[in-house]
Coordinates of C-alpha atoms in Angstrom, one line a residue:
Chain A
M1 CA 3.5 22.6 19.9
K2 CA 3.1 22.5 16.1
V3 CA 4.9 19.4 15.1
W4 CA 4.2 15.9 16.4
G5 CA 5.5 12.5 15.7
I6 CA 3.6 9.3 16.7
L7 CA 5.1 5.9 17.1
K8 CA 4.1 2.5 18.5
G9 CA 6.3 1.3 21.3
E10 CA 6.9 -2.2 19.8
E11 CA 7.8 -0.8 16.4
A12 CA 9.8 2.3 17.7
A13 CA 13.3 0.8 17.1
K14 CA 12.5 0.5 13.4
T15 CA 10.7 3.8 13.0
L16 CA 13.1 6.4 14.6
E17 CA 13.0 8.4 11.4
V18 CA 9.7 9.8 12.6
V19 CA 11.4 11.4 15.6
E20 CA 14.2 12.7 13.4
T21 CA 11.7 14.2 10.9
A22 CA 9.6 15.8 13.6
K23 CA 12.8 17.3 15.0
R24 CA 14.0 18.7 11.6
L25 CA 10.6 20.1 10.6
S26 CA 10.1 21.8 13.9
K27 CA 13.2 23.9 13.2
G28 CA 14.4 24.4 16.7
E29 CA 11.0 24.9 18.2
N30 CA 9.5 22.5 20.7
F31 CA 7.9 19.4 19.3
G32 CA 6.1 16.4 20.7
I33 CA 6.4 12.7 20.3
V34 CA 3.5 10.3 21.3
L35 CA 4.4 6.7 22.1
L36 CA 1.6 4.2 21.9
G37 CA 3.0 1.5 24.1
K38 CA 6.2 1.6 26.1
P39 CA 9.3 0.4 24.2
E40 CA 12.2 -1.4 25.7
D41 CA 14.3 0.8 27.9
S42 CA 17.2 0.9 25.5
V43 CA 14.9 2.0 22.6
L44 CA 13.2 4.6 24.8
E45 CA 16.6 6.1 25.6
K46 CA 17.4 6.3 21.9
I47 CA 14.1 8.0 21.3
L48 CA 14.7 10.6 24.1
F49 CA 18.3 11.3 22.7
T50 CA 17.1 11.5 19.1
A51 CA 14.4 14.0 20.1
G52 CA 16.9 16.0 22.1
S53 CA 16.1 18.8 24.6
E54 CA 13.5 20.5 22.3
G55 CA 11.4 17.4 22.3
K56 CA 8.8 16.3 24.7
V57 CA 7.9 12.6 24.8
I58 CA 4.5 11.4 26.0
C59 CA 4.3 7.7 26.6
Y60 CA 1.2 5.5 27.1
P61 CA 2.2 2.1 28.6
N62 CA -0.2 -0.4 27.1
K63 CA 0.2 -2.5 24.0
L64 CA -3.0 -3.2 22.2
W65 CA -4.4 -0.4 20.0
P66 CA -7.7 -0.8 18.2
P67 CA -8.5 2.2 16.0
G68 CA -10.9 3.9 18.5
Y69 CA -8.2 3.9 21.2
V70 CA -5.5 5.2 18.8
I71 CA -7.7 8.1 17.8
A72 CA -8.7 8.9 21.4
A73 CA -5.2 8.6 22.8
I74 CA -3.8 10.9 20.2
T75 CA -6.5 13.6 20.0
R76 CA -6.5 13.9 23.8
I77 CA -2.9 15.1 23.6
L78 CA -2.9 17.0 20.3
E79 CA -5.9 19.2 21.1
Q80 CA -3.6 22.2 21.0
T81 CA -3.9 22.6 17.2
P82 CA -1.0 20.7 15.6
Q83 CA 0.3 21.8 12.3
L84 CA 2.2 18.7 11.2
I85 CA 1.8 15.1 12.3
F86 CA 4.3 12.4 11.3
V87 CA 3.7 8.7 11.6
P88 CA 5.6 5.7 10.1
H89 CA 4.2 4.3 6.9
N90 CA 3.2 0.8 7.9
Y91 CA 0.2 -1.4 8.1
S92 CA -0.7 -0.7 11.7
F93 CA -0.7 3.1 11.3
M94 CA -2.3 3.0 7.9
D95 CA -5.3 1.2 9.4
S96 CA -6.1 4.0 11.8
I97 CA -4.5 7.2 10.8
P98 CA -7.0 8.2 8.1
R99 CA -9.6 8.3 10.8
L100 CA -7.4 10.6 12.8
A101 CA -7.1 12.9 9.7
A102 CA -10.9 13.0 9.3
K103 CA -11.4 13.7 13.1
L104 CA -8.7 16.5 13.2
N105 CA -9.8 17.8 9.8
C106 CA -6.3 17.3 8.4
A107 CA -5.0 16.7 4.9
I108 CA -3.3 13.3 4.7
L109 CA -0.4 12.1 2.5
T110 CA 0.9 8.5 2.8
N111 CA 4.1 6.8 1.9
V112 CA 6.1 10.0 1.6
H113 CA 9.9 9.6 0.9
N114 CA 10.9 13.2 0.5
I115 CA 9.7 16.4 2.2
S116 CA 10.6 20.0 1.5
E117 CA 9.2 23.4 2.2
D118 CA 8.5 26.3 -0.2
N119 CA 7.2 29.5 1.6
N120 CA 3.6 28.7 2.3
F121 CA 3.6 25.2 1.0
L122 CA 4.8 21.7 2.0
L123 CA 6.1 19.6 -0.9
C124 CA 6.0 15.8 -0.6
E125 CA 7.2 13.1 -3.0
R126 CA 5.7 9.7 -2.9
P127 CA 5.3 6.7 -5.3
V128 CA 2.2 6.6 -7.6
L129 CA 1.1 4.2 -10.3
E130 CA 2.4 1.2 -8.2
G131 CA 5.9 2.7 -8.0
K132 CA 6.3 3.2 -11.7
M133 CA 6.3 7.0 -11.2
T134 CA 7.0 9.4 -8.4
G135 CA 4.4 12.1 -7.7
L136 CA 5.2 15.6 -6.3
F137 CA 2.4 16.9 -4.1
K138 CA 1.7 20.4 -2.7
I139 CA -0.2 21.3 0.5
D140 CA -1.0 24.7 1.8
K141 CA 0.6 25.1 5.2
R142 CA -2.6 26.7 6.5
H143 CA -4.0 23.1 6.5
R144 CA -3.1 20.7 9.2
V145 CA -1.3 17.7 7.6
I146 CA -0.7 14.1 8.6
V147 CA 2.2 12.5 6.7
S148 CA 3.1 8.8 6.8
L149 CA 6.8 8.4 6.2
S150 CA 8.5 5.6 4.3
A151 CA 11.3 3.9 6.1
G152 CA 14.7 5.6 5.9
I153 CA 13.6 9.1 4.9
Y154 CA 16.2 10.5 7.4
E155 CA 18.9 8.9 9.4
P156 CA 18.1 9.3 13.1
K157 CA 20.8 11.4 14.8
E158 CA 21.2 11.5 18.6
E159 CA 21.6 14.8 20.4
S160 CA 23.8 15.5 23.4
S161 CA 20.9 16.0 25.8
K162 CA 17.6 14.1 25.9
A163 CA 14.0 15.0 25.8
E164 CA 11.7 15.2 28.7
L165 CA 9.6 12.1 29.3
K166 CA 6.0 12.0 30.6
M167 CA 4.1 8.8 31.3
E168 CA 0.4 8.9 30.7
D169 CA -2.1 6.6 32.2
I170 CA -4.8 5.0 30.1
S171 CA -7.8 5.0 32.5
F172 CA -9.7 7.4 30.2
L173 CA -9.9 4.6 27.6
Q174 CA -12.6 2.9 29.7
N175 CA -15.2 5.1 28.2
I176 CA -14.0 5.0 24.7
D177 CA -15.5 2.8 21.9
P178 CA -12.5 0.8 20.5
L179 CA -14.5 0.5 17.1
R180 CA -13.1 -3.0 16.8
K181 CA -12.8 -5.9 19.2
I182 CA -9.5 -7.6 18.5
T183 CA -9.7 -11.2 19.6
S184 CA -6.3 -12.4 18.6
I185 CA -3.1 -11.7 16.6
E186 CA -1.6 -14.9 15.1
K187 CA 0.8 -16.2 12.6
A188 CA -0.7 -16.5 9.1
A189 CA 1.0 -19.7 8.1
E190 CA 3.5 -22.0 9.7
E191 CA 6.8 -20.9 8.1
Q192 CA 8.4 -24.1 7.0
V193 CA 10.9 -22.3 4.7
D194 CA 13.3 -19.7 6.2
L195 CA 14.4 -17.6 3.2
S196 CA 16.3 -15.2 5.4
Q197 CA 19.4 -17.4 5.6
A198 CA 19.5 -18.1 1.8
E199 CA 22.6 -16.9 -0.1
I200 CA 20.9 -17.0 -3.5
I201 CA 17.2 -16.4 -4.0
I202 CA 15.2 -16.6 -7.3
G203 CA 12.1 -14.5 -6.9
V204 CA 9.2 -15.3 -9.2
G205 CA 6.6 -12.7 -10.2
R206 CA 3.4 -12.7 -12.2
G207 CA 5.5 -12.1 -15.4
I208 CA 6.5 -15.8 -15.3
G209 CA 3.3 -16.2 -17.3
K210 CA 2.1 -19.6 -16.4
Q211 CA 2.7 -22.2 -13.7
E212 CA 4.4 -24.7 -16.1
N213 CA 7.3 -22.3 -16.4
L214 CA 8.1 -22.9 -12.8
A215 CA 9.9 -26.1 -13.9
L216 CA 12.6 -23.9 -15.6
V217 CA 12.9 -21.9 -12.4
E218 CA 13.3 -25.1 -10.3
E219 CA 16.0 -26.3 -12.6
L220 CA 17.9 -23.0 -12.3
A221 CA 17.5 -23.1 -8.5
K222 CA 18.9 -26.6 -8.4
I223 CA 22.0 -25.6 -10.4
L224 CA 22.7 -22.4 -8.4
K225 CA 21.8 -24.1 -5.1
A226 CA 19.2 -21.2 -4.7
E227 CA 15.9 -20.9 -2.8
I228 CA 12.8 -19.9 -4.7
G229 CA 10.8 -16.9 -3.4
A230 CA 7.6 -15.3 -4.8
S231 CA 5.7 -12.1 -5.1
R232 CA 2.2 -11.8 -3.8
P233 CA 0.2 -12.4 -7.0
V234 CA 2.1 -15.7 -7.6
V235 CA 1.1 -16.9 -4.1
D236 CA -2.5 -15.6 -4.5
N237 CA -2.7 -17.6 -7.7
G238 CA -1.6 -20.7 -5.9
W239 CA 1.5 -21.2 -8.0
L240 CA 3.8 -21.3 -5.0
P241 CA 3.0 -21.7 -1.3
R242 CA 2.4 -18.7 1.0
D243 CA 5.6 -19.4 3.1
R244 CA 7.7 -18.5 0.1
Q245 CA 6.2 -15.0 -0.2
I246 CA 8.7 -12.1 0.0
G247 CA 7.6 -8.6 0.9
S248 CA 5.6 -6.5 3.3
S249 CA 3.2 -9.4 4.1
G250 CA 5.9 -12.1 3.7
Q251 CA 9.5 -12.6 4.5
T252 CA 12.3 -10.1 4.4
V253 CA 15.5 -11.3 2.8
S254 CA 19.0 -10.0 2.0
P255 CA 20.8 -12.7 0.0
K256 CA 24.1 -12.0 -1.9
L257 CA 22.3 -12.7 -5.2
Y258 CA 18.6 -12.0 -5.9
I259 CA 17.3 -12.9 -9.4
A260 CA 13.9 -11.3 -10.0
L261 CA 12.0 -13.2 -12.8
G262 CA 8.9 -11.4 -14.1
I263 CA 8.6 -9.2 -11.0
S264 CA 7.5 -5.7 -11.7
G265 CA 8.8 -4.2 -8.4
A266 CA 5.7 -3.2 -6.6
I267 CA 6.7 -1.5 -3.4
Q268 CA 5.1 -4.3 -1.3
H269 CA 7.6 -6.7 -2.8
V270 CA 10.6 -4.4 -2.9
V271 CA 10.6 -3.7 0.9
G272 CA 11.2 -7.4 1.4
M273 CA 14.3 -7.8 -0.9
K274 CA 15.9 -4.4 -1.5
G275 CA 18.7 -5.3 1.0
S276 CA 20.0 -8.0 -1.4
K277 CA 23.6 -7.4 -2.5
T278 CA 23.4 -8.0 -6.2
I279 CA 20.0 -7.8 -7.9
V280 CA 19.4 -9.2 -11.4
S281 CA 16.1 -8.6 -13.0
I282 CA 14.5 -10.1 -16.1
N283 CA 11.3 -8.5 -17.3
K284 CA 9.6 -7.8 -20.6
D285 CA 8.8 -4.2 -19.5
R286 CA 11.8 -1.9 -19.7
N287 CA 9.9 0.6 -17.4
A288 CA 9.3 -2.0 -14.6
P289 CA 10.4 -0.3 -11.3
I290 CA 12.4 -3.4 -10.3
F291 CA 15.1 -2.2 -12.7
N292 CA 15.6 0.9 -10.6
I293 CA 17.0 -1.2 -7.8
S294 CA 18.8 -3.7 -10.0
R295 CA 22.5 -4.1 -10.8
Y296 CA 21.8 -6.0 -14.1
G297 CA 18.7 -5.9 -16.2
I298 CA 17.5 -8.0 -19.1
V299 CA 14.5 -6.9 -21.1
G300 CA 13.0 -9.9 -22.8
N301 CA 10.9 -13.1 -22.8
L302 CA 11.6 -15.4 -19.9
E303 CA 10.6 -18.4 -22.0
E304 CA 13.6 -17.7 -24.2
I305 CA 16.1 -16.3 -21.7
L306 CA 15.8 -18.9 -19.0
P307 CA 16.5 -21.9 -21.2
A308 CA 19.5 -19.9 -22.6
I309 CA 20.9 -19.3 -19.1
L310 CA 20.3 -23.0 -18.2
N311 CA 22.2 -24.2 -21.3
Y312 CA 25.1 -21.9 -20.7
L313 CA 25.4 -22.9 -17.0
K314 CA 25.3 -26.6 -18.0
E315 CA 27.9 -26.1 -20.8
T316 CA 30.3 -24.3 -18.6
S317 CA 30.0 -26.0 -15.2
Chain B
M1 CA -28.8 -7.0 3.3
K2 CA -28.1 -3.8 1.4
I3 CA -24.6 -4.1 0.1
L4 CA -22.8 -1.1 -1.4
V5 CA -19.5 -1.6 -3.3
F6 CA -17.3 1.3 -4.3
I7 CA -15.0 0.7 -7.2
K8 CA -12.5 2.9 -9.1
Q9 CA -11.5 2.8 -12.7
V10 CA -7.8 3.3 -13.2
G11 CA -5.5 3.6 -16.1
D12 CA -3.7 0.4 -17.0
V13 CA 0.0 1.3 -17.2
E14 CA 1.3 -2.2 -17.4
A15 CA 2.2 -1.9 -21.1
R16 CA 3.2 1.8 -21.3
I17 CA 3.0 5.1 -19.6
V18 CA 1.8 8.2 -21.6
L19 CA 1.9 11.5 -19.7
R20 CA -0.3 14.5 -20.2
E21 CA 1.3 17.5 -21.7
D22 CA 1.3 19.3 -18.3
K23 CA 3.0 16.2 -16.7
K24 CA 0.5 16.3 -13.9
W25 CA -0.9 12.8 -14.6
I26 CA -1.0 10.1 -17.2
N27 CA -3.0 10.8 -20.4
L28 CA -6.1 8.8 -19.7
N29 CA -7.2 9.0 -23.4
E30 CA -4.0 7.1 -24.4
V31 CA -4.0 4.1 -21.9
P32 CA -6.6 1.4 -21.5
M33 CA -8.9 1.6 -18.4
K34 CA -9.6 -1.2 -16.0
I35 CA -11.3 -1.7 -12.6
N36 CA -8.7 -1.2 -9.8
E37 CA -7.4 -4.6 -8.9
N38 CA -8.4 -4.6 -5.2
D39 CA -11.9 -3.4 -6.2
Q40 CA -12.3 -6.5 -8.4
F41 CA -11.9 -8.5 -5.2
A42 CA -14.4 -6.2 -3.4
I43 CA -17.1 -6.8 -6.1
E44 CA -16.6 -10.6 -5.7
E45 CA -16.8 -10.3 -1.9
A46 CA -20.1 -8.3 -2.2
L47 CA -21.6 -10.9 -4.5
R48 CA -20.7 -13.6 -2.0
I49 CA -22.3 -11.7 0.8
K50 CA -25.5 -11.4 -1.2
E51 CA -25.4 -15.1 -2.2
K52 CA -25.1 -16.2 1.5
H53 CA -27.3 -13.6 3.2
G54 CA -29.6 -12.4 0.4
G55 CA -30.2 -8.7 -0.5
E56 CA -29.1 -6.4 -3.1
V57 CA -25.7 -5.2 -4.4
T58 CA -25.3 -1.6 -5.6
V59 CA -22.0 -0.7 -7.3
A60 CA -20.9 2.9 -7.3
T61 CA -18.0 4.8 -8.8
I62 CA -16.8 8.4 -9.2
G63 CA -15.6 9.3 -12.6
G64 CA -16.1 10.7 -16.1
N65 CA -17.9 9.2 -19.1
K66 CA -15.7 6.1 -19.4
A67 CA -16.5 5.1 -15.8
T68 CA -19.7 3.6 -17.2
D69 CA -17.6 0.7 -18.6
A70 CA -16.4 -0.2 -15.1
L71 CA -20.0 -0.2 -13.8
R72 CA -21.3 -2.3 -16.7
K73 CA -18.6 -4.9 -15.9
A74 CA -19.6 -5.0 -12.3
L75 CA -23.3 -5.4 -13.3
A76 CA -22.3 -8.2 -15.7
L77 CA -20.6 -10.0 -12.8
G78 CA -23.9 -9.8 -10.8
A79 CA -24.4 -6.5 -9.1
D80 CA -28.0 -5.4 -9.3
K81 CA -27.8 -1.7 -9.9
A82 CA -25.2 1.1 -10.3
I83 CA -24.6 4.6 -9.3
H84 CA -22.3 6.9 -11.4
V85 CA -21.1 10.0 -9.5
E86 CA -20.2 12.3 -12.3
D87 CA -16.9 14.1 -11.8
N88 CA -14.5 14.9 -14.6
E89 CA -11.7 15.7 -12.2
W90 CA -12.0 12.4 -10.4
Y91 CA -8.4 11.3 -11.0
I92 CA -6.8 14.2 -9.2
R93 CA -9.1 14.3 -6.2
D94 CA -7.5 13.8 -2.8
S95 CA -8.8 11.2 -0.5
Y96 CA -10.9 13.6 1.6
A97 CA -12.7 15.0 -1.4
L98 CA -13.4 11.4 -2.7
A99 CA -14.6 10.3 0.7
K100 CA -17.0 13.3 0.9
S101 CA -18.5 12.3 -2.5
M102 CA -18.8 8.7 -1.3
E103 CA -20.5 9.8 1.8
Q104 CA -23.4 11.4 -0.2
V105 CA -23.8 8.1 -2.1
V106 CA -24.0 6.2 1.2
N107 CA -26.6 8.6 2.6
R108 CA -28.7 7.9 -0.5
I109 CA -28.4 4.0 -0.3
E110 CA -28.2 3.6 3.5
P111 CA -26.4 0.2 3.1
D112 CA -25.9 -2.4 5.8
I113 CA -22.3 -2.9 4.7
I114 CA -19.9 -1.1 2.5
V115 CA -17.2 -3.0 0.6
T116 CA -14.3 -1.6 -1.4
G117 CA -10.6 -2.2 -2.2
S118 CA -8.1 -1.2 0.4
Q119 CA -6.0 0.8 -2.0
S120 CA -6.1 2.0 -5.6
S121 CA -3.2 1.3 -8.0
D122 CA -3.2 4.9 -9.3
L123 CA -2.7 7.4 -6.5
G124 CA -2.5 4.7 -3.9
W125 CA -3.3 6.8 -0.9
G126 CA -4.9 3.8 0.9
T127 CA -6.9 6.2 3.1
T128 CA -10.2 7.1 1.3
A129 CA -12.5 4.5 2.6
T130 CA -11.3 4.8 6.1
I131 CA -11.9 8.5 6.0
L132 CA -15.4 7.7 4.7
A133 CA -16.0 5.4 7.7
S134 CA -14.9 8.2 10.0
L135 CA -17.3 10.7 8.3
L136 CA -20.1 8.2 8.8
D137 CA -19.0 7.4 12.3
I138 CA -19.0 3.7 11.7
P139 CA -16.3 1.0 12.1
H140 CA -13.9 0.1 9.4
A141 CA -11.3 -2.6 8.7
W142 CA -8.3 -2.1 6.2
L143 CA -6.5 -5.0 4.4
V144 CA -9.3 -7.5 5.0
I145 CA -8.4 -11.0 3.9
G146 CA -11.2 -12.9 5.6
L147 CA -14.9 -12.0 6.3
Q148 CA -17.8 -13.7 7.9
I149 CA -21.1 -12.1 8.8
E150 CA -23.3 -13.3 11.6
N151 CA -26.0 -11.6 13.7
G152 CA -25.3 -8.1 12.5
K153 CA -21.6 -8.5 13.2
A154 CA -18.6 -8.9 10.9
F155 CA -15.8 -11.3 11.9
I156 CA -12.6 -10.2 10.2
D157 CA -9.2 -11.4 9.4
R158 CA -6.8 -8.5 8.7
E159 CA -3.4 -8.7 7.1
M160 CA -0.6 -7.4 9.3
E161 CA 3.2 -7.1 8.7
A162 CA 5.5 -10.1 8.8
G163 CA 2.9 -12.7 8.0
M164 CA 0.7 -12.0 11.0
I165 CA -3.1 -11.9 11.0
E166 CA -5.4 -9.8 13.3
K167 CA -8.7 -11.5 14.1
S168 CA -11.5 -9.2 15.2
E169 CA -15.1 -8.4 15.5
I170 CA -16.9 -5.2 14.4
S171 CA -20.5 -4.1 14.4
L172 CA -22.4 -3.3 11.2
P173 CA -22.9 -1.1 9.3
A174 CA -19.1 -0.9 8.6
V175 CA -16.7 -0.2 5.8
I176 CA -14.8 -3.3 4.7
E177 CA -11.6 -2.6 2.8
V178 CA -10.5 -5.8 1.1
Q179 CA -7.0 -6.9 0.2
A180 CA -6.1 -8.7 -3.1
G181 CA -6.4 -12.5 -2.6
I182 CA -9.3 -12.5 -0.2
N183 CA -11.3 -14.6 -2.8
T184 CA -11.0 -15.7 -6.4
P185 CA -13.1 -13.3 -8.6
R186 CA -15.5 -14.9 -11.0
Y187 CA -15.7 -14.2 -14.7
A188 CA -18.7 -12.6 -16.3
S189 CA -21.1 -15.1 -18.0
L190 CA -22.5 -14.3 -21.4
R191 CA -25.9 -14.2 -19.7
G192 CA -24.5 -11.8 -17.2
I193 CA -23.2 -9.5 -19.9
M194 CA -26.6 -9.5 -21.7
Q195 CA -28.5 -8.8 -18.4
A196 CA -26.1 -6.0 -17.5
K197 CA -27.3 -4.0 -20.5
K198 CA -30.8 -3.8 -18.9
K199 CA -29.7 -3.0 -15.4
P200 CA -30.1 0.6 -14.3
I201 CA -27.1 3.0 -14.0
E202 CA -28.2 6.1 -12.1
K203 CA -26.1 9.2 -12.8
I204 CA -25.9 11.6 -9.9
S205 CA -23.9 14.8 -9.0
V206 CA -22.6 15.6 -5.6
T207 CA -21.0 18.5 -3.8
I208 CA -17.3 18.1 -3.9
P209 CA -14.9 20.0 -1.5
D210 CA -11.7 21.6 -2.8
N211 CA -8.5 19.5 -2.9
R212 CA -6.2 20.0 0.1
V213 CA -3.5 18.0 -1.6
E214 CA -2.6 19.1 -5.1
I215 CA -0.6 17.1 -7.5
L216 CA 2.1 19.2 -9.2
K217 CA 3.7 16.6 -11.5
I218 CA 4.7 13.0 -11.9
F219 CA 8.2 11.8 -13.0
E220 CA 10.3 8.7 -13.3
P221 CA 11.7 7.6 -9.9
K222 CA 15.3 8.5 -9.3
T223 CA 17.4 5.4 -9.4
T224 CA 19.8 4.7 -6.6
T225 CA 21.9 2.2 -8.5
Q226 CA 22.6 2.5 -12.2
V227 CA 21.2 -0.6 -13.8
E228 CA 23.2 -2.1 -16.6
F229 CA 21.0 -3.5 -19.3
L230 CA 22.4 -6.5 -21.0
E231 CA 21.5 -6.4 -24.7
G232 CA 21.6 -9.1 -27.4
D233 CA 19.9 -12.4 -28.3
P234 CA 19.0 -14.8 -25.5
E235 CA 22.3 -16.8 -25.8
T236 CA 24.4 -13.6 -25.7
V237 CA 22.6 -12.1 -22.6
A238 CA 22.7 -15.4 -20.8
K239 CA 26.5 -15.7 -21.3
T240 CA 27.2 -12.1 -20.4
L241 CA 25.1 -12.4 -17.3
I242 CA 26.5 -15.6 -16.0
E243 CA 30.1 -14.4 -16.6
K244 CA 29.4 -11.1 -14.8
L245 CA 28.0 -12.9 -11.9
R246 CA 31.0 -15.3 -11.8
K247 CA 33.8 -12.9 -12.4
E248 CA 32.7 -9.4 -11.4
E249 CA 30.2 -9.9 -8.7
R250 CA 31.5 -13.4 -7.6
V251 CA 28.2 -14.5 -6.3
I252 CA 27.9 -17.8 -8.2
E253 CA 30.4 -20.5 -9.2

């Protein structure tokens, strides 16, 4: 089989687009899905139906996957010269998949949000320059390719018949070097603040300039009955506590109003707040990617605009 | 310990983006250059390893003439010596080609530990140093936010999704790919800047494989929602915004 998709069982419900993409790119030929870890039964059914009868799903039961095991478990199955391998673009795959690329002598493209084909070439779009621009990349199809797919590239569609399922045992891993001894996986910080329930969130980014300006933000939050969230650099600077971080390594929120102050819109932050209903962004840089997902944008200096907003709110409340 | 740090010089596009005529990349003659943010944390982490365990820090980069500036900065911060891999096409190399160049530097230095940033802010593949580890057949860790070295082993905290941390142990030599925020990078002292001028920068050339991944063009991202920019002085935009949020969006009172 030429096309393969690889998923982790515990993440499978959120990463079904990998199955859909493998199905579409295999164009009616047989394709394979490797599951690292067995998902819940209902999720497994969804995978089998999304793959449909052209698919073959191979499932390993266990849960913990240090890089050495990931590589060994996949290469063992894919020995039959795959052309295209799809994985979800997330932290757990990004940690190990470049090793797989080196091992299988594949080209690798990460964080791809659009794929098309042009005769002998595969064309992929992905963000570059921290999301300020999109890059179009070309790969000769004679190369094997691994692509990590950003969430939502294709809507998973279930077929009328389901794929064949084969369970694999993991006894072969006994002789494999895991390359990393994982001792524990724990929560980074006690989450005292649950931002996921907030109706209005004011997100603070590095563009706030200095910590003293947070006083204005706090005043605005009080008037609007809003919670304050932060992008990663603000937390790294110690301006706000870690439990207020929104984004890929923090909380995911979807309030009815999100006000982004001095947030450039790096992809790591955007994944945590793009589900917000109305997004308002204030930034000094008109090209900031945050404006691409905003309903209203204001280009200007926060130290002038925030006081004006506070004044107007006080005058008219 | 022999510590090798790989850094990358990237175009600073914070202020403005200027494209090349062929639209394949930004015009690197028109934007200021800086050390990639994650790599600044990598330099600091390398210096801390040296301060705790002794040894020598070599900083290396792949780039054209301007890359020397990045190396001088790292030397001013406290690195002992530098290697400049000369490559005028550095900015469009794919991660495999970069990793092959890096492998040749590693073979020359034979470090006990390799430290670098987990991702660059330009192409942002996030894969190069992990491919390097695979070529060298040594362990790696991506998105490292905590590092302790004891008895030839590295004890690592790795960032995972949803605020989780993976704690693990790997053997050395290894490739440590640090995430921003792992430490607080120091500033160069005046003395450091003076000393850096005397420290050696060795220029080398390496064999570079062809790109498998070729960049065709870059363009502004397509927007899903049309943003409405509110124009005017601060008082005007404040009033317009609040009234729109009250009456059209109905999200505030």
